N, CA and C of each residue as an Amber inpcrd file, in Angstrom:
protein
   714
   6.1500000  51.0980000 -27.6390000   7.9320000  50.4110000 -27.7830000
   7.7080000  49.5530000 -29.2930000   8.5510000  50.1420000 -30.0800000
   9.1620000  49.6990000 -31.3930000  10.0980000  48.5760000 -31.2460000
   9.9800000  47.5970000 -32.0550000  11.1930000  46.5980000 -31.9110000
  12.6890000  47.3800000 -32.4380000  13.7800000  47.1570000 -32.1220000
  14.9610000  47.4860000 -32.7170000  15.7960000  46.1860000 -32.8850000
  16.9160000  46.5420000 -34.1680000  17.7400000  45.6490000 -34.2220000
  19.3800000  46.4650000 -34.1040000  20.4390000  45.5600000 -33.5010000
  21.2880000  46.1430000 -33.2170000  22.4100000  45.0580000 -33.6420000
  23.2780000  45.5920000 -34.1670000  24.8640000  45.1550000 -34.7060000
  25.6090000  44.7430000 -33.4010000  25.9220000  43.9150000 -32.9730000
  26.8690000  43.5120000 -31.7770000  28.0010000  42.7150000 -32.0020000
  29.2460000  42.9320000 -31.5230000  30.2320000  42.5150000 -31.8760000
  30.8440000  41.5980000 -30.7220000  30.5770000  42.3330000 -29.4080000
  30.9400000  41.5530000 -28.0840000  29.5840000  41.6060000 -27.2570000
  29.6550000  40.4060000 -26.5810000  28.7930000  39.9280000 -25.5890000
  29.3280000  39.5760000 -24.4010000  28.7600000  40.2660000 -23.4400000
  29.0750000  39.5830000 -21.8230000  27.7270000  39.3910000 -21.0950000
  27.6350000  38.4510000 -20.3150000  26.7440000  38.2630000 -19.3520000
  27.1660000  37.8860000 -18.0480000  26.2970000  38.4250000 -17.1180000
  26.1910000  38.4980000 -15.5610000  25.0500000  38.1630000 -15.0180000
  25.0930000  37.2480000 -13.8860000  23.9540000  36.3220000 -13.5100000
  23.8140000  37.2420000 -12.4330000  22.4230000  37.7110000 -12.0350000
  22.0060000  38.3780000 -10.9450000  21.0270000  37.6480000 -10.0970000
  20.4670000  38.3620000  -8.8060000  19.6270000  37.6090000  -8.0150000
  18.0490000  37.9460000  -8.6430000  17.3770000  36.8560000  -8.1940000
  15.7930000  37.4050000  -8.7610000  15.4060000  38.7210000  -7.9460000
  14.5510000  39.1290000  -8.7120000  13.6580000  40.0570000  -8.0630000
  12.9230000  39.8490000  -6.8410000  13.1180000  40.5700000  -5.7270000
  12.0810000  40.6490000  -4.5970000  10.6670000  40.9010000  -4.9210000
   9.6840000  40.1930000  -4.3210000   8.2150000  40.4910000  -4.3950000
   7.4470000  41.0320000  -3.0420000   6.8030000  41.3920000  -3.3420000
   5.8610000  41.4550000  -1.7870000   4.9310000  40.4010000  -1.9880000
   4.3730000  40.4440000  -0.7890000   3.4030000  39.3360000  -0.6430000
   2.2780000  39.2710000  -1.5900000   1.5490000  40.5020000  -1.6670000
   0.6600000  40.9970000  -2.7880000   1.0270000  40.8850000  -4.0530000
   2.3260000  41.0710000  -4.5440000   2.3600000  40.9910000  -5.8830000
   2.7990000  39.1830000  -6.1080000   3.2340000  38.4560000  -5.0410000
   3.4710000  37.2430000  -5.2510000   2.0010000  36.3920000  -5.5730000
   1.0260000  37.0840000  -4.6150000  -0.2860000  36.3070000  -4.7200000
  -0.8500000  36.4980000  -6.2170000  -0.6390000  37.8510000  -6.6280000
  -1.5010000  38.2990000  -7.8050000  -0.5410000  37.5320000  -8.7920000
   0.6560000  37.3880000  -8.8480000   1.2800000  36.6560000 -10.1690000
   0.7870000  35.1580000 -10.0420000   0.7340000  34.3790000  -8.9090000
   0.2140000  33.3590000  -8.8760000  -1.3780000  33.1450000  -9.1110000
  -2.0740000  34.1120000  -8.9330000  -3.5930000  33.9480000  -9.4740000
  -3.4810000  34.0990000 -10.8790000  -2.8020000  35.0180000 -11.5440000
  -2.5930000  35.1870000 -13.0090000  -2.1820000  33.9940000 -13.7920000
  -0.9390000  33.4160000 -13.0110000  -0.5390000  32.0450000 -13.7140000
  -1.8280000  30.9150000 -13.6220000  -2.1690000  31.0110000 -12.6570000
  -3.2580000  29.6460000 -12.4380000  -4.4720000  29.8680000 -13.2850000
  -4.7510000  31.2740000 -13.5510000  -5.9650000  31.6610000 -14.6160000
  -5.2800000  31.0590000 -16.2090000  -4.0270000  31.3440000 -16.1590000
  -3.5180000  31.1460000 -17.6240000  -3.2520000  29.7380000 -18.0740000
  -2.9290000  28.9410000 -16.8000000  -3.1090000  27.4900000 -16.9680000
  -4.5850000  26.7380000 -17.1520000  -5.6810000  27.4380000 -16.5410000
  -6.8570000  27.0340000 -16.6570000  -7.2970000  27.1680000 -18.1920000
  -7.0220000  28.4150000 -18.8040000  -7.1160000  28.6810000 -20.0680000
  -6.3900000  27.8640000 -21.0210000  -5.0880000  27.4760000 -20.8000000
  -4.1570000  26.6980000 -21.7180000  -3.6150000  25.7460000 -20.7450000
  -4.2770000  24.3670000 -20.6750000  -3.4620000  23.3610000 -19.5510000
  -2.0390000  23.0100000 -20.0340000  -1.5610000  23.2500000 -21.4370000
  -0.4860000  22.7890000 -21.6700000   0.6300000  23.7060000 -21.2690000
   0.3030000  24.6650000 -20.7240000   1.3730000  25.8160000 -20.1100000
   2.3310000  24.9810000 -18.7600000   3.4810000  25.1270000 -19.0420000
   4.1360000  24.5800000 -17.6180000   4.8320000  25.7420000 -17.1850000
   5.3440000  25.6600000 -16.2460000   6.3600000  26.5230000 -15.1870000
   7.6010000  26.3100000 -15.1750000   8.0990000  26.0700000 -16.2200000
   9.5360000  25.7500000 -16.1860000  10.6050000  26.7820000 -16.0570000
  12.0060000  26.3730000 -15.8100000  12.8390000  27.5540000 -15.6990000
  13.2240000  28.2650000 -16.8970000  13.5010000  29.7030000 -16.6750000
  13.7730000  30.3090000 -17.8290000  15.0610000  31.4300000 -17.4200000
  15.8110000  31.8930000 -18.2400000  16.7220000  32.9900000 -18.1410000
  16.0500000  34.2360000 -18.3690000  15.9580000  35.2010000 -17.5930000
  15.1270000  36.2840000 -17.6730000  15.8970000  37.5460000 -17.7470000
  15.6750000  38.5530000 -18.5300000  16.3220000  39.7340000 -18.8240000
  16.1510000  40.5740000 -17.3170000  17.2820000  40.8650000 -16.8800000
  17.5790000  41.9520000 -15.5950000  17.9190000  43.1810000 -16.0080000
  18.6820000  43.4080000 -17.1320000  18.9830000  44.6050000 -17.5140000
  20.0990000  44.8220000 -18.4560000  20.4410000  45.7220000 -19.3220000
  21.6220000  45.5840000 -20.0860000  21.9190000  47.0110000 -20.2660000
  23.3510000  47.0220000 -20.9490000  23.9250000  48.1290000 -21.3280000
  24.7160000  47.9080000 -22.4280000  24.6260000  49.1080000 -23.5860000
  25.4660000  49.1330000 -24.6980000  26.6740000  50.1010000 -24.5680000
  27.6980000  49.6220000 -25.4580000  28.7490000  50.5600000 -24.8670000
  29.0680000  51.7160000 -26.2620000  28.1890000  51.4640000 -27.2130000
  28.2980000  52.5630000 -28.5860000  29.2560000  51.9610000 -29.3730000
  30.0180000  50.9830000 -28.9660000  31.1250000  50.3950000 -30.0210000
  31.0590000  48.8390000 -30.2360000  29.8240000  48.2960000 -30.1560000
  29.4650000  47.0750000 -30.4220000  29.2260000  46.3870000 -29.4030000
  29.7230000  46.8230000 -28.3960000  29.5390000  45.8120000 -26.9430000
  27.9390000  45.9270000 -26.2800000  27.7490000  44.6770000 -25.8490000
  26.6360000  44.5050000 -25.1470000  26.7670000  43.6510000 -23.7230000
  26.4060000  44.2770000 -22.5990000  26.6920000  43.6720000 -21.4420000
  24.8510000  43.4410000 -21.2070000  24.9930000  42.3770000 -20.4710000
  23.2940000  41.6120000 -20.2430000  23.3540000  40.8120000 -18.9790000
  22.5990000  41.6850000 -17.9750000  22.0650000  41.0400000 -16.5340000
  21.2610000  39.8920000 -16.6550000  21.1950000  38.8750000 -15.9860000
  20.0090000  38.0920000 -16.2550000  19.8700000  37.1830000 -14.8830000
  18.5880000  36.6110000 -14.8340000  18.2490000  36.0710000 -13.4200000
  17.5570000  34.7230000 -13.6240000  17.3960000  33.8290000 -12.8950000
  16.7210000  32.7410000 -12.9350000  15.2550000  32.7050000 -12.6650000
  14.1920000  32.7470000 -13.4130000  13.1060000  32.7980000 -13.0550000
  12.1740000  31.5830000 -13.6970000  10.9830000  31.6180000 -13.5790000
   9.9910000  30.3530000 -14.0590000   9.0400000  31.3310000 -14.8340000
   8.4540000  30.6140000 -15.6410000   7.4740000  31.1410000 -16.6080000
   6.2730000  32.0030000 -15.8890000   6.1020000  31.8490000 -14.5660000
   4.9140000  32.3350000 -13.9030000   5.1180000  33.7270000 -13.6180000
   6.2700000  34.0350000 -13.6220000   6.7550000  35.0170000 -13.4150000
   6.3640000  36.5380000 -14.2630000   6.0820000  35.9320000 -15.5910000
   5.3830000  36.6840000 -16.6740000   3.8850000  37.4640000 -16.2270000
   3.4960000  36.5880000 -15.0540000   1.9810000  37.3600000 -14.3510000
   2.3780000  38.6570000 -13.8570000   3.5450000  39.2100000 -13.5340000
   3.9090000  40.4620000 -12.9650000   3.7560000  41.3580000 -14.1340000
   3.6880000  41.1920000 -15.3660000   3.5730000  42.1540000 -16.2440000
   2.1900000  43.0530000 -16.1820000   2.4740000  44.3270000 -16.1910000
   1.0400000  45.1220000 -15.9550000   0.5580000  45.4120000 -14.5720000
   1.4350000  44.5310000 -13.4480000   0.9660000  44.8420000 -12.2700000
   1.7540000  45.9650000 -11.7500000   0.9010000  47.1120000 -11.0210000
   1.2680000  48.4840000 -10.5520000   2.9260000  48.0830000  -9.7380000
   3.7510000  48.8800000  -9.9480000   5.1940000  48.5890000  -9.1780000
   5.6080000  47.4820000  -9.0170000   5.3020000  46.6170000  -9.7730000
   6.1300000  45.2540000  -9.8880000   7.2670000  45.0700000 -10.5040000
   8.1950000  44.3690000 -10.2440000   9.4530000  44.4440000 -11.0400000
   9.1680000  44.2410000 -12.4960000   9.9810000  44.8030000 -13.2580000
   9.9850000  44.6650000 -14.8890000  10.3660000  43.0790000 -15.1150000
   9.6440000  42.5550000 -15.9090000  10.0370000  40.7670000 -16.3690000
   9.9880000  41.1050000 -17.7210000  11.0110000  41.0080000 -18.3360000
  11.2310000  40.5990000 -19.8470000  12.1930000  39.2350000 -20.0600000
  12.0550000  39.0300000 -21.3800000  12.6020000  37.4020000 -21.5400000
  13.9700000  37.8500000 -22.5500000  14.5380000  36.6290000 -22.4760000
  15.8440000  36.4280000 -23.1870000  15.2990000  35.3110000 -24.2290000
  15.7690000  35.5150000 -25.3790000  15.3300000  34.4390000 -26.3960000
  16.2030000  34.3110000 -27.6770000  15.9070000  33.2290000 -28.2110000
  16.8230000  32.9820000 -29.3680000  16.1680000  32.7480000 -30.6800000
  16.3780000  32.8600000 -31.7180000  15.6100000  32.7900000 -33.0220000
  16.5210000  32.7540000 -34.2820000  16.2840000  31.9090000 -35.1620000
  16.9610000  31.4200000 -36.2430000  16.1700000  31.9280000 -37.5520000
  17.1860000  32.3010000 -38.3050000  16.4950000  32.8690000 -39.6370000
  16.5440000  31.7490000 -40.5830000  15.9030000  30.9490000 -41.2480000
  16.1490000  29.6590000 -41.9610000  15.9750000  30.4630000 -43.3310000
  16.7950000  30.3560000 -44.1880000  16.7340000  30.8320000 -45.8410000
  16.2490000  29.4800000 -46.5120000  15.7310000  29.4830000 -47.5690000
  15.6940000  28.4910000 -48.5180000  16.6630000  28.6620000 -49.6400000
  16.6860000  27.8730000 -50.5960000  17.9210000  28.0340000 -51.5220000
  17.5520000  29.2050000 -52.5460000  16.2400000  29.2790000 -52.5470000
  15.8500000  30.6440000 -53.6500000  15.9990000  31.8320000 -52.9030000
  16.2440000  32.1790000 -51.6720000  16.3480000  33.2270000 -50.9380000
  15.0850000  33.8500000 -49.9660000  14.3700000  32.8710000 -50.0580000
  13.1900000  33.2250000 -49.0750000  13.4490000  32.9400000 -47.6700000
  12.4910000  33.3480000 -46.7980000  12.7850000  32.7850000 -45.4090000
  11.6990000  32.1990000 -44.7990000  11.8580000  31.2910000 -43.9790000
  10.8200000  30.3530000 -43.3470000  10.4050000  30.9590000 -42.1310000
   9.0850000  30.7380000 -42.0500000   8.2310000  31.5390000 -40.7360000
   7.5100000  30.1560000 -40.5480000   7.0500000  30.1820000 -39.0370000
   6.0630000  29.4920000 -38.6210000   5.0210000  29.9160000 -37.6820000
   3.9250000  29.1050000 -37.9690000   2.6460000  29.5280000 -37.0400000
   2.6430000  28.8500000 -35.8760000   2.4990000  29.7040000 -34.6640000
   2.3910000  29.1740000 -33.1190000   1.2300000  27.9060000 -33.3760000
   1.1550000  26.9520000 -32.8650000   0.0260000  26.0310000 -32.4850000
  -0.8180000  26.7760000 -31.5710000  -2.3460000  26.2290000 -31.3690000
  -3.1350000  26.4550000 -30.3740000  -2.7310000  26.4370000 -29.0450000
  -2.0910000  25.3470000 -28.6340000  -1.4870000  24.9220000 -27.4710000
  -0.3260000  25.6030000 -26.9350000   0.1880000  26.6280000 -27.7090000
   1.4660000  27.5110000 -27.3160000   0.8330000  28.6280000 -26.4940000
   1.9710000  29.3770000 -26.0010000   1.6130000  30.7450000 -25.2090000
   1.0370000  31.8520000 -25.9840000   1.3140000  31.6190000 -27.7220000
   0.8650000  32.5250000 -28.6440000   0.1070000  32.1080000 -29.5730000
  -1.0820000  31.2700000 -29.7500000  -1.6310000  30.7390000 -30.7100000
  -1.8870000  31.6860000 -31.8020000  -1.2970000  31.3150000 -33.0400000
  -1.6520000  31.9780000 -34.2670000  -0.6530000  32.9270000 -34.7080000
   0.4460000  32.9780000 -34.0160000   1.2800000  34.0700000 -34.0320000
   2.5530000  33.5700000 -34.8210000   2.8100000  34.2190000 -35.9240000
   4.2670000  34.0470000 -37.0460000   5.1740000  34.5200000 -36.4540000
   6.1590000  33.5570000 -36.4140000   7.6120000  34.1910000 -35.9090000
   8.3270000  33.0490000 -36.5050000  10.1950000  33.2500000 -36.4660000
  11.1200000  32.5550000 -36.8230000  11.0080000  31.4040000 -35.9750000
  11.6960000  30.3380000 -36.2220000  12.1400000  29.0760000 -35.2280000
  12.9560000  29.7890000 -33.9050000  12.3550000  29.3500000 -32.7560000
  13.1550000  29.6400000 -31.3460000  12.2020000  29.8110000 -30.6060000
  12.6410000  30.3200000 -29.1820000  12.2000000  30.1350000 -28.1080000
  13.0640000  30.8420000 -26.8920000  12.1290000  30.7910000 -25.9490000
  12.8290000  31.6520000 -24.5610000  13.9150000  30.8130000 -24.2890000
  14.8970000  31.5280000 -23.5270000  16.1740000  30.9180000 -23.3040000
  16.1190000  30.2440000 -22.0930000  16.6370000  28.6490000 -21.9950000
  16.6420000  28.0560000 -20.7330000  17.8450000  28.7140000 -19.7510000
  18.0190000  28.7410000 -18.5480000  19.3950000  29.0370000 -17.6350000
  20.3980000  27.8720000 -17.8580000  21.5310000  27.9690000 -17.7790000
  22.5110000  26.9140000 -17.7860000  22.4290000  26.4390000 -16.7700000
  23.0690000  25.0300000 -16.8390000  23.0590000  24.3460000 -15.8380000
  23.9790000  24.6030000 -14.8080000  24.1530000  23.6640000 -13.4290000
  25.2290000  23.7700000 -12.5010000  26.6380000  23.9890000 -13.2340000
  27.4770000  24.9010000 -12.9430000  28.7360000  25.2030000 -13.3190000
  28.9350000  25.4910000 -14.9800000  27.8660000  25.7960000 -15.7740000
  27.9400000  26.0850000 -17.0640000  27.7390000  27.7840000 -17.1550000
  28.0220000  28.1550000 -18.2960000  28.1440000  29.9020000 -18.1440000
  27.1270000  30.0250000 -19.3290000  26.6850000  31.4260000 -19.2380000
  25.5500000  31.4240000 -20.2250000  26.3940000  32.4680000 -21.3480000
  26.6170000  31.9990000 -22.5160000  27.6110000  32.6940000 -23.0860000
  27.0170000  32.3450000 -24.6600000  27.7670000  32.5920000 -25.8390000
  27.3200000  32.4170000 -27.2190000  27.1590000  31.1160000 -27.5990000
  28.1240000  30.1140000 -27.0120000  27.9670000  29.0510000 -27.1890000
  26.6230000  28.0870000 -26.7320000  26.0300000  28.6830000 -25.6440000
  25.0450000  28.2520000 -25.0680000  23.6930000  28.6230000 -25.9830000
  23.7580000  30.0130000 -26.5470000  22.7520000  30.5180000 -27.2170000
  22.7850000  30.0510000 -28.5240000  23.7230000  29.4840000 -29.0410000
  23.9920000  28.8420000 -30.3310000  23.2230000  27.2940000 -30.2050000
  23.6100000  26.8440000 -29.2860000  22.9980000  25.4680000 -28.8760000
  21.7410000  25.3210000 -28.7550000  21.2500000  26.2300000 -27.9360000
  19.7190000  26.4630000 -27.8410000  18.7150000  26.7840000 -28.9920000
  19.6090000  27.6140000 -29.8910000  18.9050000  28.2610000 -31.0160000
  18.8480000  26.8250000 -31.8760000  20.1110000  25.9990000 -32.1170000
  19.8630000  24.9500000 -32.9540000  18.6690000  23.9090000 -32.6090000
  18.5980000  23.8190000 -30.9850000  17.7480000  22.9360000 -30.4670000
  16.0760000  23.2160000 -30.8320000  16.0870000  24.6410000 -30.5700000
  14.8300000  25.0650000 -31.0480000  14.3800000  24.7420000 -32.6000000
  15.1990000  25.2250000 -33.4070000  15.0120000  25.2020000 -34.8880000
  14.8430000  23.6190000 -35.2720000  15.3760000  22.5560000 -34.5370000
  15.2160000  21.1680000 -34.6920000  13.5850000  20.7930000 -34.2610000
  13.4880000  21.1720000 -33.0370000  11.8120000  20.8230000 -32.1770000
  11.0100000  21.4430000 -33.3050000  11.0900000  22.4980000 -33.8630000
  10.1320000  23.4790000 -34.4390000   9.9680000  22.8650000 -35.8210000
  11.1700000  22.7770000 -36.5760000  11.1030000  22.2770000 -38.2370000
  11.4200000  21.1780000 -38.4560000  11.8710000  19.9150000 -37.4770000
  12.5470000  18.8990000 -38.1910000  14.1770000  19.1150000 -38.4770000
  14.6350000  20.2990000 -38.2580000  16.2200000  20.5040000 -39.1960000
  17.2570000  19.7090000 -38.3020000  18.0170000  19.4040000 -39.1330000
  19.2990000  18.6160000 -38.4350000  20.4570000  19.3940000 -38.4670000
  20.3950000  20.7350000 -38.6640000  21.1230000  21.8520000 -38.6870000
  22.3310000  21.4440000 -37.4160000  23.6720000  21.6850000 -37.2830000
  24.3260000  21.4190000 -35.9780000  24.4370000  22.9750000 -35.5200000
  24.7660000  23.0370000 -34.3490000  25.0310000  24.4440000 -33.6870000
  26.0590000  25.0520000 -34.3260000  26.9690000  24.5060000 -34.6730000
  28.2620000  25.1830000 -35.2540000  28.3040000  25.9910000 -36.4640000
  27.2060000  25.4550000 -37.0760000  26.6780000  25.9150000 -38.4610000
  25.9000000  27.4090000 -38.3360000  25.3980000  27.7340000 -37.0790000
  24.5580000  28.8440000 -36.7560000  25.6100000  30.1590000 -36.9920000
  25.2550000  30.7830000 -37.6480000  25.9570000  32.3120000 -37.5360000
  25.3980000  33.2050000 -37.0660000  26.2030000  34.1930000 -35.8260000
  25.3750000  34.7910000 -35.0330000  24.6950000  36.0670000 -35.9820000
  23.7680000  36.5680000 -35.7410000  23.0950000  37.8850000 -36.4960000
  22.9590000  38.9270000 -35.6090000  22.3230000  39.8510000 -35.8080000
  21.9090000  40.9770000 -34.9820000  21.1010000  40.6320000 -33.4710000
  21.1140000  41.4010000 -32.5590000  20.3700000  41.1640000 -31.3480000
  19.0950000  42.2130000 -31.5960000  18.0180000  41.6740000 -31.1380000
  16.8700000  42.4540000 -31.2910000  16.4620000  42.7450000 -29.8190000
  15.6980000  44.0150000 -29.7170000  14.9320000  44.4430000 -28.6010000
  13.6170000  44.4310000 -29.2210000  12.5170000  43.5460000 -28.5610000
  11.3270000  43.5700000 -28.9790000  10.1120000  44.4750000 -28.4380000
   9.1880000  44.4700000 -28.6580000   8.2800000  45.2310000 -28.5080000
   7.8420000  45.4930000 -26.7560000   7.8830000  44.2830000 -25.9810000
   7.6680000  44.1420000 -24.7280000   9.1470000  44.4240000 -23.9350000
  10.2120000  44.7710000 -24.7390000  11.5390000  45.0020000 -23.9730000
  12.3350000  43.7060000 -23.4550000  11.9110000  42.6430000 -24.3120000
  12.4930000  41.2560000 -24.1890000  13.5760000  41.3980000 -25.3330000
  14.9300000  40.5520000 -25.1930000  16.1230000  40.7420000 -25.9070000
  16.3620000  39.3690000 -26.6490000  16.3810000  39.6090000 -27.7230000
  16.5380000  38.3220000 -28.5240000  17.8780000  38.2600000 -29.0930000
  18.3510000  37.1140000 -29.4710000  19.3630000  36.6610000 -30.2050000
  19.4610000  35.9410000 -31.4260000  19.5970000  36.6960000 -32.6830000
  19.2710000  36.0250000 -33.8740000  20.4700000  35.1110000 -34.4940000
  20.3680000  34.2100000 -35.1920000  21.0180000  33.3720000 -35.6630000
  20.7920000  32.9690000 -37.1740000  21.7990000  32.8220000 -38.0930000
  21.0760000  32.4930000 -39.5170000  21.8940000  31.1090000 -39.5650000
  20.6480000  30.3560000 -40.3160000  20.9840000  29.0380000 -40.7680000
  21.4410000  28.9110000 -42.1400000  22.4590000  27.9150000 -42.7150000
  22.6260000  27.5780000 -43.7140000  21.1880000  27.1760000 -44.6960000
  21.4960000  28.1260000 -45.9570000  20.2300000  27.5790000 -46.7630000
  19.9010000  26.3030000 -47.1410000  18.7760000  26.0220000 -47.2500000
  18.1610000  24.4080000 -47.7030000  17.1050000  24.5960000 -48.6340000
  17.0990000  23.6770000 -49.5050000  16.0740000  23.8630000 -50.6380000
  14.6300000  23.7500000 -49.9690000  13.6810000  24.6300000 -50.5210000
  12.5670000  24.8530000 -49.9180000  11.8040000  23.6500000 -49.7460000
  11.6500000  22.8000000 -51.0390000  11.0320000  21.5310000 -50.6590000
  11.4580000  20.7690000 -49.4110000  12.7360000  20.8050000 -49.0910000
  13.1270000  20.0810000 -47.9190000  13.0100000  21.1030000 -46.6850000
  12.7500000  22.0830000 -46.8760000  12.1460000  22.8090000 -45.6270000
  10.5530000  22.5480000 -45.2510000  10.0500000  22.0670000 -46.0100000
   8.4320000  22.0990000 -45.9850000   8.3670000  20.1880000 -45.4630000
   9.1660000  19.5720000 -46.3020000   9.0080000  18.0610000 -46.0050000
   9.5570000  17.8160000 -44.4320000  10.5300000  18.2480000 -44.0400000
  10.8260000  18.2860000 -42.9340000  10.1780000  18.4460000 -41.7580000
   9.5180000  19.6830000 -41.9990000   8.6200000  20.0860000 -41.1320000
   7.2930000  18.9540000 -40.9170000   6.7680000  18.7270000 -42.0590000
   5.6750000  18.0740000 -42.2070000   5.9480000  16.6160000 -41.5620000
   7.1650000  15.9840000 -41.7660000   7.4850000  14.6000000 -41.3280000
   7.5130000  14.6590000 -39.6540000   8.0150000  15.7460000 -39.1320000
   8.1060000  16.1170000 -37.6200000   7.0400000  16.4660000 -37.1590000
   6.0790000  16.9910000 -37.5820000   4.7240000  17.2490000 -37.1410000
   4.0040000  16.1340000 -37.2810000   3.8240000  15.3440000 -38.1080000
   3.5290000  14.0440000 -38.0320000   3.9270000  13.0370000 -37.1870000
   5.1450000  13.1910000 -36.9240000   5.6710000  12.3300000 -35.7330000
   5.1170000  12.4360000 -34.3210000   5.1490000  14.0610000 -34.1510000
   4.6670000  14.4680000 -33.0060000   3.1440000  14.3130000 -32.5090000
   2.4820000  14.3950000 -33.6040000   0.9550000  14.0590000 -33.5430000
   0.8030000  12.4060000 -33.3010000   1.5890000  11.8380000 -34.0090000
   1.5010000  10.4020000 -33.7520000   1.8950000  10.0150000 -32.3350000
   2.3780000  10.9050000 -31.5550000   3.0900000  10.5650000 -30.3680000
   2.2770000  11.2870000 -29.2920000   1.2340000  11.8270000 -29.8320000
   0.2760000  12.5320000 -28.8620000   0.5160000  13.7950000 -28.4200000
   1.6150000  14.4290000 -29.0630000   2.2730000  15.9210000 -28.9850000
   1.5770000  16.7360000 -29.7330000   1.3950000  18.0480000 -29.5130000
   0.7730000  19.0690000 -30.5850000   2.1510000  19.5990000 -31.0770000
   2.3050000  19.7470000 -32.3770000   3.7550000  20.4730000 -32.5790000
   3.4590000  22.0220000 -32.6090000   4.4670000  22.5600000 -32.2120000
   4.6220000  23.8900000 -31.9110000   4.2380000  24.7590000 -33.1140000
   4.5650000  24.3840000 -34.1700000   4.1230000  25.1300000 -35.5710000
   3.1430000  24.1640000 -36.0390000   2.1920000  25.0050000 -36.3370000
   0.8420000  24.2390000 -37.0270000   0.9850000  24.5140000 -38.3040000
   1.7540000  25.2340000 -38.8290000   2.0750000  25.7440000 -40.1460000
   3.3650000  26.3420000 -40.3850000   3.9580000  25.9190000 -41.4530000
   5.2860000  26.7860000 -42.0150000   4.8790000  27.3190000 -43.3700000
   5.5670000  28.3780000 -43.6180000   5.3170000  29.4890000 -44.9430000
   6.6600000  29.6600000 -45.3170000   7.1200000  30.0350000 -46.4040000
   8.2780000  30.7960000 -46.9670000   8.0000000  32.0060000 -47.4840000
   8.7590000  33.2760000 -47.1270000   8.3050000  34.4760000 -47.3390000
   9.5270000  35.3760000 -48.3220000   9.0490000  35.8270000 -49.5130000
  10.1530000  36.4160000 -50.1680000  10.2810000  37.8970000 -50.2050000
   9.2190000  38.4450000 -49.5080000   9.0930000  39.9020000 -49.4240000
   8.2300000  40.2060000 -48.1220000   8.4800000  41.8620000 -47.8820000
   7.6690000  41.9190000 -46.4740000   6.2240000  42.0680000 -46.8590000
   5.7520000  42.1730000 -48.3470000   4.3680000  42.2690000 -48.6620000
   3.8440000  40.7480000 -48.3510000   4.7000000  39.8990000 -48.9190000
   4.1240000  38.5860000 -48.2000000   3.9850000  37.8720000 -46.9570000
   5.0110000  38.5690000 -46.0510000   4.6330000  38.7860000 -44.6220000
   3.3620000  38.8910000 -44.1420000   3.1300000  40.4070000 -44.4430000
   2.4040000  41.2350000 -44.2960000   0.7990000  40.4630000 -44.5660000
   0.7550000  39.5790000 -45.6340000  -0.2320000  38.7830000 -46.2490000
  -0.6820000  37.6190000 -45.3350000   0.0300000  37.2310000 -44.4670000
  -0.0510000  36.0260000 -43.9740000  -1.2730000  36.0160000 -43.0170000
  -2.2180000  35.3030000 -42.5510000  -3.2950000  35.3350000 -42.0040000
  -2.9360000  35.3560000 -40.5050000  -3.2850000  36.5140000 -39.3940000
  -2.8670000  36.6260000 -38.1450000  -1.8710000  37.2880000 -37.9240000
  -1.4260000  37.2960000 -36.6500000  -0.2950000  38.6430000 -36.2080000
   1.2180000  37.8200000 -36.2970000   1.8480000  38.5270000 -36.3150000
   3.2760000  38.1980000 -36.0040000   3.8890000  38.8090000 -35.2070000
   5.2100000  38.0030000 -34.6030000   5.8150000  38.6170000 -33.4150000
   6.4990000  39.8250000 -33.8260000   6.4890000  40.9430000 -32.6940000
   6.9620000  42.5730000 -33.1030000   8.0800000  42.5530000 -34.0070000
   9.0390000  41.8360000 -33.8590000  10.5030000  42.3240000 -34.3560000
  10.6930000  41.3710000 -35.7760000   9.5280000  40.6160000 -36.3310000
   9.7530000  39.7270000 -37.6160000   9.9230000  40.5070000 -38.7360000
   9.0860000  41.8010000 -38.8730000   9.1920000  42.3490000 -40.0730000
  10.3910000  43.0320000 -40.2170000  10.9620000  43.6950000 -39.1190000
  12.3430000  44.4180000 -39.2230000  13.1250000  43.5880000 -39.3610000
  13.5550000  42.2780000 -38.8360000  14.3960000  41.3380000 -39.0190000
  14.0900000  40.6610000 -40.2830000  12.9050000  40.1120000 -41.0620000
  12.8430000  40.0440000 -42.3770000  13.1810000  41.1140000 -43.3510000
  13.0340000  42.1300000 -43.1880000  13.2920000  43.2090000 -43.8320000
  14.6450000  43.3860000 -44.1520000  15.5640000  43.2960000 -42.9200000
  17.1310000  43.4870000 -42.8220000  17.7750000  41.7570000 -43.7950000
  16.8620000  40.9630000 -43.5980000  17.5270000  39.5890000 -44.4470000
  17.0730000  39.6410000 -45.9050000  16.0240000  40.0550000 -46.2060000
  15.4880000  39.9420000 -47.6200000  15.8600000  41.3210000 -48.0990000
  16.8870000  42.3880000 -47.4380000  17.1660000  43.4080000 -48.1870000
  16.1670000  44.3960000 -48.3110000  15.2150000  44.4660000 -47.8460000
  13.9460000  45.4550000 -47.7110000  14.1360000  46.5220000 -47.2740000
């Protein structure tokens, strides 16, 4: 499966019940999760808003069904006859003032060590009484941008961009941040990373870079998230 970018003008979300599991599926999932935590003790079984299904209407509309799960449900991937588990995520395209795009490399303690991607992350479910909507997506995107790069960009300043379907079937909501000077972007990340290390926390990005072309993206050492080339190409006009 290859990644796709969709232009979406209308979004609708509907919460559904979590998938039912057989005893064997639950046992296999728990064993896989335990093995993953043994390999990477920094993993935690936190709540996630998972993709249950979607429907496009051909006129810019996208209806998304979602459910409340935890990270351990990713252990169902690849199990015969197990329910399909895909993520909902947000990502921020952060440009520099010279037209380049910021990308970060995931640190060794994350779930995807060494992978290059835009700032962002898996979507958390809303609290009691709150709706999953564009406002929540935007707030979550601003929080991820701040945590990973040290940015102080307010949520309302993020402009909704395309929706991405990645190579694993996960659905992502892209936002574009206001441009910042390149030196500021690098300095903010460096200061944020130093503060985290001083507090005994491993930064999510162990390195950031600015790319001005797809050739520069392809020259980065290590893999990149499946949709990055498509999203960067759209942004950079490639």
